[in-house]
Short mmCIF file of C-alpha atoms and ligand atoms in Angstrom, two decimals:
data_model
loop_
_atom_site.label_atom_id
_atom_site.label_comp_id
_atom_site.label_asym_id
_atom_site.label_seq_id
_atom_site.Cartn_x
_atom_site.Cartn_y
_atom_site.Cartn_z
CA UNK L 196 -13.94 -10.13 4.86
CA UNK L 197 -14.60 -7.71 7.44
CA UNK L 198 -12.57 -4.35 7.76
CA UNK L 199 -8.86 -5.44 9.54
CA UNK L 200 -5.95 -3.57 10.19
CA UNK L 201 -2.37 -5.28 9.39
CA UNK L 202 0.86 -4.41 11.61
CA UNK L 203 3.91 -5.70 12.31
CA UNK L 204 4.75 -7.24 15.61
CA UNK L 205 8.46 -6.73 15.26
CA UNK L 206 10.55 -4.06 14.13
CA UNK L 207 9.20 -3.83 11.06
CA UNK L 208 10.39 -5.29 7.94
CA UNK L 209 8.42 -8.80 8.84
CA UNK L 210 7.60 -8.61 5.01
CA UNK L 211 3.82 -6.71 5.38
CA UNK L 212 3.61 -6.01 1.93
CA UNK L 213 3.12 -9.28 0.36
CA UNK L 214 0.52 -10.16 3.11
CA UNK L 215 -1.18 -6.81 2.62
CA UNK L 216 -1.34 -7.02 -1.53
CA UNK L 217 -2.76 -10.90 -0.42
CA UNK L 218 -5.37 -9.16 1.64
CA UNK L 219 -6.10 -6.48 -0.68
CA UNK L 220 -7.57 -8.58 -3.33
CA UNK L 221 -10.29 -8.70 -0.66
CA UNK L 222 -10.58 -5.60 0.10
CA UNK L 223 -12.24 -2.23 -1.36
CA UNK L 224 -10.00 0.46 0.20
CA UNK L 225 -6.83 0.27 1.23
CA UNK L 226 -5.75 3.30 4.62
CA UNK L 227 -2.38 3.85 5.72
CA UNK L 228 -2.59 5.49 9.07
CA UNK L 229 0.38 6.26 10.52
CA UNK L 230 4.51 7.02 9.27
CA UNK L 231 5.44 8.33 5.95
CA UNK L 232 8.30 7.79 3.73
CA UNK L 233 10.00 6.67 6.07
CA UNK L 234 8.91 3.05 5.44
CA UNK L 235 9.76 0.69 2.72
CA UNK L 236 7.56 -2.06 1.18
CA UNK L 237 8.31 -4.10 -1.69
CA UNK L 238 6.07 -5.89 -3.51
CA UNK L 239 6.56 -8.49 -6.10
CA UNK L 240 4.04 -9.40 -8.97
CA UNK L 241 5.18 -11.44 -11.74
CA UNK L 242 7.89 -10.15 -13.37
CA UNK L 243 7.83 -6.41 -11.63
CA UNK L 244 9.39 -5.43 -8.70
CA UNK L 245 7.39 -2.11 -7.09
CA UNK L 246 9.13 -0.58 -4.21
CA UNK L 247 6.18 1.87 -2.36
CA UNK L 248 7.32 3.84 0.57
CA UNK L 249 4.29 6.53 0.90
CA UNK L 250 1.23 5.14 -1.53
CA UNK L 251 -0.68 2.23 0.24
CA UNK L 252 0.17 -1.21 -1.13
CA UNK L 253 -3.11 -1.26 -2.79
CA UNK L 254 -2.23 1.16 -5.37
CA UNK L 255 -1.35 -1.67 -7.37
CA UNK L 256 -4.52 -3.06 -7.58
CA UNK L 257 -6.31 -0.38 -10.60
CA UNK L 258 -10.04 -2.06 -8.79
CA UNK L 259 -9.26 -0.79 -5.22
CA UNK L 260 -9.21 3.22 -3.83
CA UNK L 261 -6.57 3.63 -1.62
CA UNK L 262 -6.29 6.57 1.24
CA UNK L 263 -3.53 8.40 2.99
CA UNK L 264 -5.20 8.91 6.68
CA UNK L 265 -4.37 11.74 9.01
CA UNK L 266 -2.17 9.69 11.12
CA UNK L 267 0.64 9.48 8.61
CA UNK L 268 3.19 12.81 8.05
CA UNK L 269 2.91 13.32 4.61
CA UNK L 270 6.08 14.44 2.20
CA UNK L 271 4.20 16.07 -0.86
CA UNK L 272 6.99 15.86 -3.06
CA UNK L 273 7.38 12.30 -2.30
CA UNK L 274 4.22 11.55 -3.12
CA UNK L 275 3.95 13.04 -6.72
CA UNK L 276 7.25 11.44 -7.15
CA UNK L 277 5.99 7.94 -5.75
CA UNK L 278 2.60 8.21 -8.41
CA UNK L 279 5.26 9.26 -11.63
CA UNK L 280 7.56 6.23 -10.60
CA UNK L 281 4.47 3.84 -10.15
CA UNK L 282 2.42 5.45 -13.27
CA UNK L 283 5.69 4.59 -15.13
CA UNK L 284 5.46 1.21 -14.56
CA UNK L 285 1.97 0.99 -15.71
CA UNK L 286 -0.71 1.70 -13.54
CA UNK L 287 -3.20 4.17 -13.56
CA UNK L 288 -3.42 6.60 -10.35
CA UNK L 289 -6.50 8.82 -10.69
CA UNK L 290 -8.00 11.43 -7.71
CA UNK L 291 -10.68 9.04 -7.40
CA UNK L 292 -8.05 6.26 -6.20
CA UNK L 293 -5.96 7.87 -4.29
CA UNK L 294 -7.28 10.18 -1.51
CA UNK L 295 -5.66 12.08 0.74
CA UNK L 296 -6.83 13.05 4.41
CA UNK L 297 -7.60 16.78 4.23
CA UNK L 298 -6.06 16.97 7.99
CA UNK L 299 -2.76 15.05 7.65
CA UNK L 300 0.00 17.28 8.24
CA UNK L 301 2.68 17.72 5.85
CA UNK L 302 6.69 16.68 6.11
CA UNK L 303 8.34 20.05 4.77
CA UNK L 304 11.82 20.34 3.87
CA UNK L 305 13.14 21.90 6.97
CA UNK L 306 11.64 18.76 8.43
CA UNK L 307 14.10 16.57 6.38
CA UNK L 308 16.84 18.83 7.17
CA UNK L 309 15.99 19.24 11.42
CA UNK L 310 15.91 15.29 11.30
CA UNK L 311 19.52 14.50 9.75
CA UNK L 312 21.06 17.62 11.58
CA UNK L 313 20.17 16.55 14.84
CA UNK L 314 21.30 13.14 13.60
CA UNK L 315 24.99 13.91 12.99
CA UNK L 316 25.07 16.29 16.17
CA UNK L 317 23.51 14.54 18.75
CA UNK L 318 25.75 11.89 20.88
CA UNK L 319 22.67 9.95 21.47
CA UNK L 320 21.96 8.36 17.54
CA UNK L 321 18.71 7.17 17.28
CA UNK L 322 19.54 5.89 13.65
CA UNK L 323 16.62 7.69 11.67
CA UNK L 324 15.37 7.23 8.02
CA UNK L 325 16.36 10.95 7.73
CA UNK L 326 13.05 11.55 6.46
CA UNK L 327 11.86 14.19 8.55
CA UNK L 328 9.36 12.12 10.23
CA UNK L 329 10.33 13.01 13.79
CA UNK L 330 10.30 17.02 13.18
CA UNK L 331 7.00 16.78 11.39
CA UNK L 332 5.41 15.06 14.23
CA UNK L 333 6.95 17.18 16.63
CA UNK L 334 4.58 19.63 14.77
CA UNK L 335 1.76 18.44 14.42
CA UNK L 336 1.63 17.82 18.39
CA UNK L 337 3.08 21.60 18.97
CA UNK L 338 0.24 22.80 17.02
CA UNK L 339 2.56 24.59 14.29
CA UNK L 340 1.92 22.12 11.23
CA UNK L 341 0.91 22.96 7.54
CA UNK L 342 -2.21 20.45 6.94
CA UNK L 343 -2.74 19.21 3.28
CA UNK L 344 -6.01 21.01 3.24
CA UNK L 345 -4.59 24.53 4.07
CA UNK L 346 -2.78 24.40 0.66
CA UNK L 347 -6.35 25.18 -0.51
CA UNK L 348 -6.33 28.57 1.14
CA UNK L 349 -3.36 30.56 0.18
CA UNK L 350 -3.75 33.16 2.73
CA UNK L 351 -4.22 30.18 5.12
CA UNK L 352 -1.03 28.96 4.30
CA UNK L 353 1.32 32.04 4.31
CA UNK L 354 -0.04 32.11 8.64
CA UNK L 355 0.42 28.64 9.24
CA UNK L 356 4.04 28.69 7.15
CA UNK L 357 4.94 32.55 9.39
CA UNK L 358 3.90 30.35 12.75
CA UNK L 359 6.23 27.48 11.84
CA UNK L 360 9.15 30.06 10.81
CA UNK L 361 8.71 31.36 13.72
CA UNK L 362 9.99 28.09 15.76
CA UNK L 363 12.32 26.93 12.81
CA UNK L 364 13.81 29.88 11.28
CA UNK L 365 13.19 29.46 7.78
CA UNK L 366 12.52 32.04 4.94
CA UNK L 367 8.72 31.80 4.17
CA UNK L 368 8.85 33.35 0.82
CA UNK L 369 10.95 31.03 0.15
CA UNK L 370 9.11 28.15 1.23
CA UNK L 371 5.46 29.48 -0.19
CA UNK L 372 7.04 29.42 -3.23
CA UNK L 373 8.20 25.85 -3.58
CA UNK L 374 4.82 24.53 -2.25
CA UNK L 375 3.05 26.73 -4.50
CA UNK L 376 4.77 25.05 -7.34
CA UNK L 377 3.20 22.09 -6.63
CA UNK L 378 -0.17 22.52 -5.21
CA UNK L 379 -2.61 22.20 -7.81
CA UNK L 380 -0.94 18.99 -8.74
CA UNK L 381 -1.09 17.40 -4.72
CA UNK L 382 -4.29 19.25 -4.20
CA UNK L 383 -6.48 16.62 -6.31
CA UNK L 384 -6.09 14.01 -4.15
CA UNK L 385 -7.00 15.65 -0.72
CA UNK L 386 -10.38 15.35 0.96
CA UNK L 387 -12.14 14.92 3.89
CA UNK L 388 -12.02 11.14 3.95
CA UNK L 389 -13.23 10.37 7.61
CA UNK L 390 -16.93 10.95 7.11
CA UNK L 391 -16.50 9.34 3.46
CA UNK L 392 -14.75 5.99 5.06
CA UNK L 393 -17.30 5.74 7.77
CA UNK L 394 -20.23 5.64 4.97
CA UNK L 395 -18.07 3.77 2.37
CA UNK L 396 -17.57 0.89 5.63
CA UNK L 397 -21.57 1.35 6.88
CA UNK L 398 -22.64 0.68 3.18
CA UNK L 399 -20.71 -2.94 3.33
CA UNK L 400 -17.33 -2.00 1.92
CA UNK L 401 -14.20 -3.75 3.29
CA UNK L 402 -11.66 -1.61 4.54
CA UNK L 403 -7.92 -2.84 4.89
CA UNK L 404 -5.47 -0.29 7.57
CA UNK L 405 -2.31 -0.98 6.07
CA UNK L 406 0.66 -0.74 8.64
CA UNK L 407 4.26 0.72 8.46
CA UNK L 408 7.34 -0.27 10.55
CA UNK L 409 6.63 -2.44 13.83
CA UNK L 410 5.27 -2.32 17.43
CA UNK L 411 8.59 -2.26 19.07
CA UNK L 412 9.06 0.89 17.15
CA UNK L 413 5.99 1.86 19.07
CA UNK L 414 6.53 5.81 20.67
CA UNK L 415 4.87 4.55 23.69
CA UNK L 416 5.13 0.52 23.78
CA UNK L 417 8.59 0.05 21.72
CA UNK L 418 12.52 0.50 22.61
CA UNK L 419 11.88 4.37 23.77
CA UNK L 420 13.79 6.71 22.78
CA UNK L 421 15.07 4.19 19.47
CA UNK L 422 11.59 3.78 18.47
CA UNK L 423 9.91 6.23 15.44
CA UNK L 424 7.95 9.13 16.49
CA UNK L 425 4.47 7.47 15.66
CA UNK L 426 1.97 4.86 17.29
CA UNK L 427 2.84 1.67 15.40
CA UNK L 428 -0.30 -0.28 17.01
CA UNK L 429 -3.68 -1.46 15.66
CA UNK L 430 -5.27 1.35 17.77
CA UNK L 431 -3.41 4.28 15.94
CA UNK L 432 -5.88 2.42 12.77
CA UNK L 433 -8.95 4.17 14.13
CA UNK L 434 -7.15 7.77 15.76
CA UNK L 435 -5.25 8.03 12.08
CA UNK L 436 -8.37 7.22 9.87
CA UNK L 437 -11.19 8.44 11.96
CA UNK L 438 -12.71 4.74 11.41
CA UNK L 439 -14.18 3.87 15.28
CA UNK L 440 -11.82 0.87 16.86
CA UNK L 441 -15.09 -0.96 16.73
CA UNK L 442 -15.54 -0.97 13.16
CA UNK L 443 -12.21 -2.91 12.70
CA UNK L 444 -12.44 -6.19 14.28
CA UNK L 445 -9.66 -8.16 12.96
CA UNK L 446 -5.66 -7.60 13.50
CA UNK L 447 -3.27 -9.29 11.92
CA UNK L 448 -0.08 -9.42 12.92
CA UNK L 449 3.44 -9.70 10.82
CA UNK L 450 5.92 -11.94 12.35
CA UNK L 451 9.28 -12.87 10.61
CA UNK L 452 10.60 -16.30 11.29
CA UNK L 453 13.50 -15.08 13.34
CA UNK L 454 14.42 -10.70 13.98
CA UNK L 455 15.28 -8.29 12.61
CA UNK L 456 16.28 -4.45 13.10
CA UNK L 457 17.42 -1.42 11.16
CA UNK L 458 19.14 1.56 12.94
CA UNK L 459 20.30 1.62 16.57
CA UNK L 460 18.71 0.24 20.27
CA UNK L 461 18.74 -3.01 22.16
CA UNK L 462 17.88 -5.86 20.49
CA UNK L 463 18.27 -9.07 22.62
CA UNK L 464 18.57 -11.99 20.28
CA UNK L 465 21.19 -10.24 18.04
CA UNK L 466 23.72 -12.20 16.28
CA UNK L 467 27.11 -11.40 15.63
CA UNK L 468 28.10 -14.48 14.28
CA UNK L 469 27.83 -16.97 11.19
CA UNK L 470 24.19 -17.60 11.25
CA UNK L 471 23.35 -13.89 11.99
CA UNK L 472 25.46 -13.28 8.35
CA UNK L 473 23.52 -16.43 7.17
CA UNK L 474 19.99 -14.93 8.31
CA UNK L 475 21.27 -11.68 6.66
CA UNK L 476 22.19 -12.98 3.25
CA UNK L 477 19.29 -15.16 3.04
CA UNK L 478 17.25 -13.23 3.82
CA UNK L 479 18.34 -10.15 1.83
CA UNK L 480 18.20 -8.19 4.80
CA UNK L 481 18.73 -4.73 3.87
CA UNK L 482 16.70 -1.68 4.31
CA UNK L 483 14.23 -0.92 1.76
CA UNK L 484 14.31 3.04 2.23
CA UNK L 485 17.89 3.37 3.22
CA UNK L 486 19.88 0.49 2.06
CA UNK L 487 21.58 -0.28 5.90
CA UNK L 488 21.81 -3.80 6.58
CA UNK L 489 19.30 -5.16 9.13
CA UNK L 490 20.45 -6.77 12.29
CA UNK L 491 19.57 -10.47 12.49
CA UNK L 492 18.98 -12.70 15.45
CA UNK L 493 16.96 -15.61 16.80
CA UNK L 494 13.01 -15.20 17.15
CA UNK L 495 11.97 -13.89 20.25
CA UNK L 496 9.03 -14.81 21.63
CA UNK L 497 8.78 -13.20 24.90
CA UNK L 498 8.94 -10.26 23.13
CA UNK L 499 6.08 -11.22 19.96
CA UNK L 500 3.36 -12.33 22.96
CA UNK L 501 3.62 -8.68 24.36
CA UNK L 502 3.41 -7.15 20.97
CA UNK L 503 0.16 -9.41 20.41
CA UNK L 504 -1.19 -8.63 23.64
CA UNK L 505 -0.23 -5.15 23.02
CA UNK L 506 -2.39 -4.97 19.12
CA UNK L 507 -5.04 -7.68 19.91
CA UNK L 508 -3.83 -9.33 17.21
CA UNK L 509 -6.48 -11.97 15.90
CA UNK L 510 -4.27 -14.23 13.41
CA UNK L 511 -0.24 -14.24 13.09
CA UNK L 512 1.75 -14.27 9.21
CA UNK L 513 4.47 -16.04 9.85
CA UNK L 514 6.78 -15.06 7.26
CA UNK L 515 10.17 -15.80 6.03
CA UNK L 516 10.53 -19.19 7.63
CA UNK L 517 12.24 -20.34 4.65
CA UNK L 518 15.71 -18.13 5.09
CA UNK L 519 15.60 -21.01 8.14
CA UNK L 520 15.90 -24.07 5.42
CA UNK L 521 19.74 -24.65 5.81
CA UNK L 522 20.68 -24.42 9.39
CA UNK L 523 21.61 -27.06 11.01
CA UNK L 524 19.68 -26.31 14.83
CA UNK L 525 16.95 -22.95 15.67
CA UNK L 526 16.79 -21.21 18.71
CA UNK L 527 13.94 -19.40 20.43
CA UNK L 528 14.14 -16.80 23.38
CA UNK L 529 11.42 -17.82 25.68
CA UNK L 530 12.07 -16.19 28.95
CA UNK L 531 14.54 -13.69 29.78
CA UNK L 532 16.85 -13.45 33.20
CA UNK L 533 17.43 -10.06 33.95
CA UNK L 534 18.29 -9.09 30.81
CA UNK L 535 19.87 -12.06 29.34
CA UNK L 536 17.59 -14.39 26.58
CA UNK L 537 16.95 -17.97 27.74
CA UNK L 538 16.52 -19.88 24.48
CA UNK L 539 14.99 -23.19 23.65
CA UNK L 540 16.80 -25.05 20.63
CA UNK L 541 15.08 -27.08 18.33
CA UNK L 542 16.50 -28.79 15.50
CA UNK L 543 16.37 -27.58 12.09
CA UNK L 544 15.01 -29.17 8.83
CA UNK L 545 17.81 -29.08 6.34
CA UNK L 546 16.18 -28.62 3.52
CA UNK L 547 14.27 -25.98 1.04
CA UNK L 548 10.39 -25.45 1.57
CA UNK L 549 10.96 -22.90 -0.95
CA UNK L 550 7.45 -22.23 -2.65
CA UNK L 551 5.55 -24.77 -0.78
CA UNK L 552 2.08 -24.32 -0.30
CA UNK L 553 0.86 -27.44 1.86
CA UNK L 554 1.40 -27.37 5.92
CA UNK L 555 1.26 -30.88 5.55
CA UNK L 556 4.66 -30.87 3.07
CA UNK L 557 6.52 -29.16 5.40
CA UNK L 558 9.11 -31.07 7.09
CA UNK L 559 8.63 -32.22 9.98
CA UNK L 560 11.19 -29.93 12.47
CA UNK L 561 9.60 -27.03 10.57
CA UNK L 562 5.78 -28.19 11.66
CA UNK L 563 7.36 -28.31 15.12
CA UNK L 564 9.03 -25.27 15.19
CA UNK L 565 6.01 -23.49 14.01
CA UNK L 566 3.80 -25.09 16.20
CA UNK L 567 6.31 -24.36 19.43
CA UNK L 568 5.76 -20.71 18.75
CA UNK L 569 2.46 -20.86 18.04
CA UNK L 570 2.28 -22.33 21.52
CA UNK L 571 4.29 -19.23 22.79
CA UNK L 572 2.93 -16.45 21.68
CA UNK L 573 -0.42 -17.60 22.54
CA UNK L 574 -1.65 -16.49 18.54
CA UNK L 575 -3.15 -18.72 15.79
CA UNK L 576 -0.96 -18.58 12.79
CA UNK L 577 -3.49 -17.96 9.70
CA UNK L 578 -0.72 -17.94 6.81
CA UNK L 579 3.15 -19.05 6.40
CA UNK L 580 5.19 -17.62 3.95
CA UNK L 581 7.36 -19.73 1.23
CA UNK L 582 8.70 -17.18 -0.54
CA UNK L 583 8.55 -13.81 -2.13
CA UNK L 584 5.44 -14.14 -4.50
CA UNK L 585 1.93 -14.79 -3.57
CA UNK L 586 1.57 -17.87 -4.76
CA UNK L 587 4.81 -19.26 -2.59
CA UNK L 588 2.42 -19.08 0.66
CA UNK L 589 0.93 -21.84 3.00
CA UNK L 590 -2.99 -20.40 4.22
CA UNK L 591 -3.87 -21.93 7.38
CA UNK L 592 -7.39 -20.04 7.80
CA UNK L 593 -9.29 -19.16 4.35
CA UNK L 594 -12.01 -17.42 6.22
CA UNK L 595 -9.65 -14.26 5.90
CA UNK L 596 -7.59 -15.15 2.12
P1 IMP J 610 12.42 7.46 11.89
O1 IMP J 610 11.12 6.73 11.76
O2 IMP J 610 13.01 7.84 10.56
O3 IMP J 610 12.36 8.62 12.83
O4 IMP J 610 13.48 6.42 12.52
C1 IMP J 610 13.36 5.96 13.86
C2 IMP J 610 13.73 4.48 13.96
O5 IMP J 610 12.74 3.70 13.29
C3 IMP J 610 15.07 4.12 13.30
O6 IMP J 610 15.67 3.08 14.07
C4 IMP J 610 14.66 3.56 11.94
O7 IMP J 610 15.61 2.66 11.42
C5 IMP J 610 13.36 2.85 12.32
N1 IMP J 610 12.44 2.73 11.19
C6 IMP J 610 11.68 3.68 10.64
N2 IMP J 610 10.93 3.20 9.64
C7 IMP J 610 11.21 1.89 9.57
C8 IMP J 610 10.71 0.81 8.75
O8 IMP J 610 9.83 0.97 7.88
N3 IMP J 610 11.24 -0.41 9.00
C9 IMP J 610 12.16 -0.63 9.97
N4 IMP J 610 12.64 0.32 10.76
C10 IMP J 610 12.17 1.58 10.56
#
């Protein structure tokens, strides 16, 4: 396996986790560049359920070292808390599996508090996690961030905490004080991992960029302003790691079977009806970090061939496609007129592919419909999901599994 990045090509959600713990097994490091807590990926493995939000998916794995990259905003607290609650349920985190980006700036608490402020005042609701994660970028581009490494320099700190005051109005004793409490603790894991990575990937070790949320949540490319306040594309891998784009020559994109989104902003293939409560329940569409339901609505393809355009995205994960078994006819947007979708129905299958692991098993509507938007988005699907666990999972192309 060669180093690859993983994203979504939605609005997140599209079920990245089980794809990147599949792709992990291959890998020897596992980087998540961009976000923070503000995403939510659940993995299941045998009997346990682990629900990550911060730690990269690979944590799981006790074989693989797993990195926090620059590009992600970085909630310190959250973190210990995240390694307690996954140490709890039985797996080792040590400093020399977990590294943290000396340069990643950190989510304070007056982030968290700026973020759900603005969010009851403002008449324009973007529909935030509430994590902080717009503030802290804000930031780090207005050059008033604490980095993880200035935690090692006390005196350091107290400036860089004074400058931030300065914009947000907070007490900096009091602050100092609270970090202090933990840094020796977070300080173990931080490093200077972009010289390390680039050795670790020249010496022959496969690197996996694990993803959070989806290209339409893009800053740039998505639904501006209801996007997140990161760059949700393959490129942000190499700006948010400090791994060259040309080290990382596969993409692979996360598409659900139909779409999905959490919070507010136009989504065109929204359902208000039956099937979108169908998709919904199904599909146990609810947020992993905040518990909101998920809007639901048909698959839209227009929109998934820009996204893959948009990441260079080498193979597609289709996932999901069984919360389709039961309905009775499918619908695809293919074009759009004006604004309006212009969807193509196809008739549904009727029937549970639950589990299955053979294209050829699959009935026959559900070869078709995967093979129409296969068609559409102009992709190669490399892996169908059945289900939840790893083994429930159809692999089109082993080269990568
Ligand atoms: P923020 O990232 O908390 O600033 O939220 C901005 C938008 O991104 C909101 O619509 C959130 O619901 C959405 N969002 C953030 N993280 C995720 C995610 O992991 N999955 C899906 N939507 C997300």
């Amino acid at each position: 396996m060669a180093n690859l990045v993983v994203i979504g090509t939605q609005w997140g959600d599209e079920g990245k986790g089980k794809v990147v713990d599949l792709l992990a097994e291959q890998a020897d490091i596992i980087v998540r560049f961009q976000g923070g807590h503000n995403a939510g990926h659940t993995l299941v493995i045998e009997d346990k359920v682990f629900k990550l939000s911060l730690l990269p998916s690979g944590i799981i794995r006790e074989d693989k070292t797993t990195v926090i990259g620059n590009g992600v905003v970085l909630d310190p607290w959250v973190l210990l808390k995240e390694i307690k609650q996954v140490r709890s349920q039985g797996i080792s985190i040590t400093a020399d599996r977990l590294l943290v980006a000396d340069n990643t700036p950190l989510i304070m608490p007056y982030h968290s508090n700026l973020d759900q402020a603005r969010e009851k005042a403002t008449s324009n609701k973007i529909g935030t996690t509430g994590r902080g994660i717009g503030p802290a970028y804000e930031d780090k581009v207005g050059r008033r961030s604490i980095k993880a490494g200035d935690l090692k320099d006390v005196d350091l700190l107290w400036k860089r905490l004074k400058v931030a005051s300065e914009y947000h109005g907070f007490e900096v004793q009091q602050v100092f004080d609270e970090i202090i409490t933990i840094r020796d603790e977070f300080l173990q894991y931080v490093n200077p991992v972009a010289e390390w990575l680039n050795e670790q990937t020249d010496a022959g070790k496969n690197i996996m960029f694990e993803g959070a949320q989806g290209s339409m949540l893009d800053v740039d490319f998505g639904t501006y302003p209801y996007v997140t306040s990161s760059n949700t594309l393959a490129g942000m891998a190499s700006i948010g790691s400090g791994v060259p784009h040309n080290k990382i020559p596969h993409v692979i994109g996360i598409t659900k079977a139909y779409t999905t989104r959490v919070g507010e902003g136009p989504m065109h293939t929204e359902l208000h009806d039956d099937i979108g409560w169908h998709l919904a329940e199904v599909g146990k569409e609810k947020g992993t970090v905040t518990g909101r339901d998920r809007r639901c609505g048909w698959f839209d393809a227009v929109q998934v061939r820009k996204t893959c355009m948009l990441n260079g995205v080498t193979g597609i994960a289709f996932m999901k496609m069984d919360v389709l078994d039961q309905l009775s006819f499918i619908k695809i947007c293919v074009d759009y007129i004006d604004d309006t979708p212009v969807y193509e129905e196809l008739p549904g299958w009727r029937t549970s592919t639950v589990g299955m692991t053979q294209y050829s098993d699959l009935p026959i509507q559900a070869q078709q419909y995967i093979d129409k938007i296969e068609e559409l988005i102009k992709t190669p699907i490399v892996l169908i999901s059945t289900g939840p666990e790893r083994d429930q999972t159809i692999v089109l192309n082993n080269s990568l599994f």
